[in-house]
Tab-separated table of C-alpha atoms in Angstrom:
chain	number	residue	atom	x	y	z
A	1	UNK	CA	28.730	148.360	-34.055
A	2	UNK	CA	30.556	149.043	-30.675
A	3	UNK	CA	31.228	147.101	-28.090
A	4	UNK	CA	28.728	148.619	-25.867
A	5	UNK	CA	25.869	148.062	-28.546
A	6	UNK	CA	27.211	144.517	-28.910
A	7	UNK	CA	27.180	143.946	-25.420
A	8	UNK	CA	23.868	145.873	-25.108
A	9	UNK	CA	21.742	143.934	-28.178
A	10	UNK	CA	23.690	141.085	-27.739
A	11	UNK	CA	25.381	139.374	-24.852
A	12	UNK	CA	23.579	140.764	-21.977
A	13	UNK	CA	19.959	139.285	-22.955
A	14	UNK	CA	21.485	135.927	-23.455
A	15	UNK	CA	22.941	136.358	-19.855
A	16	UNK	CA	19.939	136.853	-18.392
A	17	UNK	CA	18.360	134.195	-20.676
A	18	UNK	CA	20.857	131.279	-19.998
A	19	UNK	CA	20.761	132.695	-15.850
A	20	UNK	CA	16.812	132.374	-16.165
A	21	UNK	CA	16.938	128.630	-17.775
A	22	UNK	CA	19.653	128.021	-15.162
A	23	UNK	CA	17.397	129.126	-12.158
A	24	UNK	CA	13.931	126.902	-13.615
A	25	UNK	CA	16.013	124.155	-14.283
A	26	UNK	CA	17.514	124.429	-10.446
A	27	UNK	CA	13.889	125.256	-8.768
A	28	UNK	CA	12.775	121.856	-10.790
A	29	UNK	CA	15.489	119.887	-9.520
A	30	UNK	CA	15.123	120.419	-6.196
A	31	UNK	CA	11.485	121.163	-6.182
A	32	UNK	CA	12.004	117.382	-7.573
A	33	UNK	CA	14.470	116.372	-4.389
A	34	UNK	CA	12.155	117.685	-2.013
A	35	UNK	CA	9.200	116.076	-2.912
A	36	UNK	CA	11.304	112.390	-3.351
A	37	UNK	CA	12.530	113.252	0.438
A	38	UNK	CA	9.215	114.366	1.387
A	39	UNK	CA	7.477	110.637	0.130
A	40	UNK	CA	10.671	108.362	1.483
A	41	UNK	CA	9.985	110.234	4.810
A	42	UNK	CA	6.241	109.415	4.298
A	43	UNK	CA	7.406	105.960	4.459
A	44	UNK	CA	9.422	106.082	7.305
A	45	UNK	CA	6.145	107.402	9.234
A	46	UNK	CA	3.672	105.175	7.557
A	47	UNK	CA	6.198	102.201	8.726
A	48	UNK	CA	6.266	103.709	12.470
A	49	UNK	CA	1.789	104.062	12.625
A	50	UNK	CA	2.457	100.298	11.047
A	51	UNK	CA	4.131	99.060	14.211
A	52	UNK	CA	1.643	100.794	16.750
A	53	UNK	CA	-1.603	100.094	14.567
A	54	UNK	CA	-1.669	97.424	12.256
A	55	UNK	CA	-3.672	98.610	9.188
A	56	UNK	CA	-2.973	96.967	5.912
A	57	UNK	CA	-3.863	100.349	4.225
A	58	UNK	CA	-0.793	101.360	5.519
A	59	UNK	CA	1.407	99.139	4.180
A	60	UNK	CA	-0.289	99.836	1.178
A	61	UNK	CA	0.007	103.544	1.374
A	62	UNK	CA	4.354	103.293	2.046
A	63	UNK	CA	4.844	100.773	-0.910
A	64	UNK	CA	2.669	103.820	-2.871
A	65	UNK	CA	5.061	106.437	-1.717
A	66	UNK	CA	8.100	104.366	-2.223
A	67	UNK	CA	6.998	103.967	-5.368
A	68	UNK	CA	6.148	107.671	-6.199
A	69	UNK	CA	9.890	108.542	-4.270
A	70	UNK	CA	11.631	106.425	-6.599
A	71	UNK	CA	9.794	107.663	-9.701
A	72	UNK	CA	10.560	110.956	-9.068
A	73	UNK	CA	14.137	110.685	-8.521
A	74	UNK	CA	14.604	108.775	-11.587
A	75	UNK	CA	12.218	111.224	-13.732
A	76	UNK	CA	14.885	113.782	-11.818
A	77	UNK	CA	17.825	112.059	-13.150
A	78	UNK	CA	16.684	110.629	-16.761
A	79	UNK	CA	15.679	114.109	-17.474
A	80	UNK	CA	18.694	116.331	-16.441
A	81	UNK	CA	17.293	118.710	-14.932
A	82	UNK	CA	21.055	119.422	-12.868
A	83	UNK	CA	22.946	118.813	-15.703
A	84	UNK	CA	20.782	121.395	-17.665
A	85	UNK	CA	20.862	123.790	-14.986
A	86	UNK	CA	24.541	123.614	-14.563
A	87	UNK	CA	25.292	123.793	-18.500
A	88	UNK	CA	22.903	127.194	-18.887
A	89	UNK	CA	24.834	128.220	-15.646
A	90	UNK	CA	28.382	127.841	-17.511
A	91	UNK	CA	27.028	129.380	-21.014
A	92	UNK	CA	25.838	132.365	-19.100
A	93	UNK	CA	29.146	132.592	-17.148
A	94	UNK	CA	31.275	132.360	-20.866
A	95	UNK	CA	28.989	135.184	-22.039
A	96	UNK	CA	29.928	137.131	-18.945
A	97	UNK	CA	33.595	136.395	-19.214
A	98	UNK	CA	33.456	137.579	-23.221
A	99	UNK	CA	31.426	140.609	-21.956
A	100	UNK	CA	34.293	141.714	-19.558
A	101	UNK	CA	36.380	140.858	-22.603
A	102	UNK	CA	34.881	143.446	-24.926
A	103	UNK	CA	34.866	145.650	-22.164
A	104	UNK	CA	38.896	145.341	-21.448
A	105	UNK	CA	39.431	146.173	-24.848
A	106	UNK	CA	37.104	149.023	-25.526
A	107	UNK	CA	39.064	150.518	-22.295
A	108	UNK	CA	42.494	150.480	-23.294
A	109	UNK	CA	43.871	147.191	-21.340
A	110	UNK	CA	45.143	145.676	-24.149
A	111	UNK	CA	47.537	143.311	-22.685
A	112	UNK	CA	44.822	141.986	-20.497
A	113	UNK	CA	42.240	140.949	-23.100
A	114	UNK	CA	45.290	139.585	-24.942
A	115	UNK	CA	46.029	137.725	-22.246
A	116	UNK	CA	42.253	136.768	-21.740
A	117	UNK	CA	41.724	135.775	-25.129
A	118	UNK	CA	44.747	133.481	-25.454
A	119	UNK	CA	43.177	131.431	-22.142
A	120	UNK	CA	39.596	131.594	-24.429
């Protein structure tokens, strides 16, 4: 097999597979982020109505989205969605670095994938 049907069958779909994972993992996280910012600000303007009209239902309704804020940042962090995202991220960028690799050597620079692979 040569390098270009390795790289071909091999390394480039499991770029674009650990780049994929990397990117949903990401959206989640901050899709995650947003909506914990989005309920803590909730709060905020629940507490403000509070002070002009005193409705219990709105206390009510902040301790709710405190609640909901803090459950999804910790559902966010027990689950890793970051750390995922940033570990597909890295396996993706080795697989790109052992593409260029392949590549070096099928085109004569030996003394640079030498070099390369010592580092590897």
């Amino acid at each position: 097999m040569s390098s270009d049907d390795y790289i071909a069958s091999q390394v480039d779909p499991c770029i674009r597979r650990y780049e994929g994972l990397s990117d949903k993992y990401h959206k989640i996280h901050i899709g995650l982020m947003i909506a914990c910012f989005s309920s803590f600000m909730a709060v905020i303007v629940l507490n403000v109505i509070y002070i002009i009209i005193p409705v219990i239902w709105l206390v009510l309704a902040s301790i709710v989205c405190t609640l909901g804020g803090l459950f999804l940042f910790f559902f966010d962090s027990l689950n890793g969605y970051l750390e995922k995202s940033l570990d597909y991220k890295h396996k993706a960028e080795c697989l790109g670095y052992e593409k260029h690799l392949y590549q070096a050597k099928e085109n004569g620079f030996k003394g640079f994938a030498y070099r390369c692979e010592r580092y590897m």
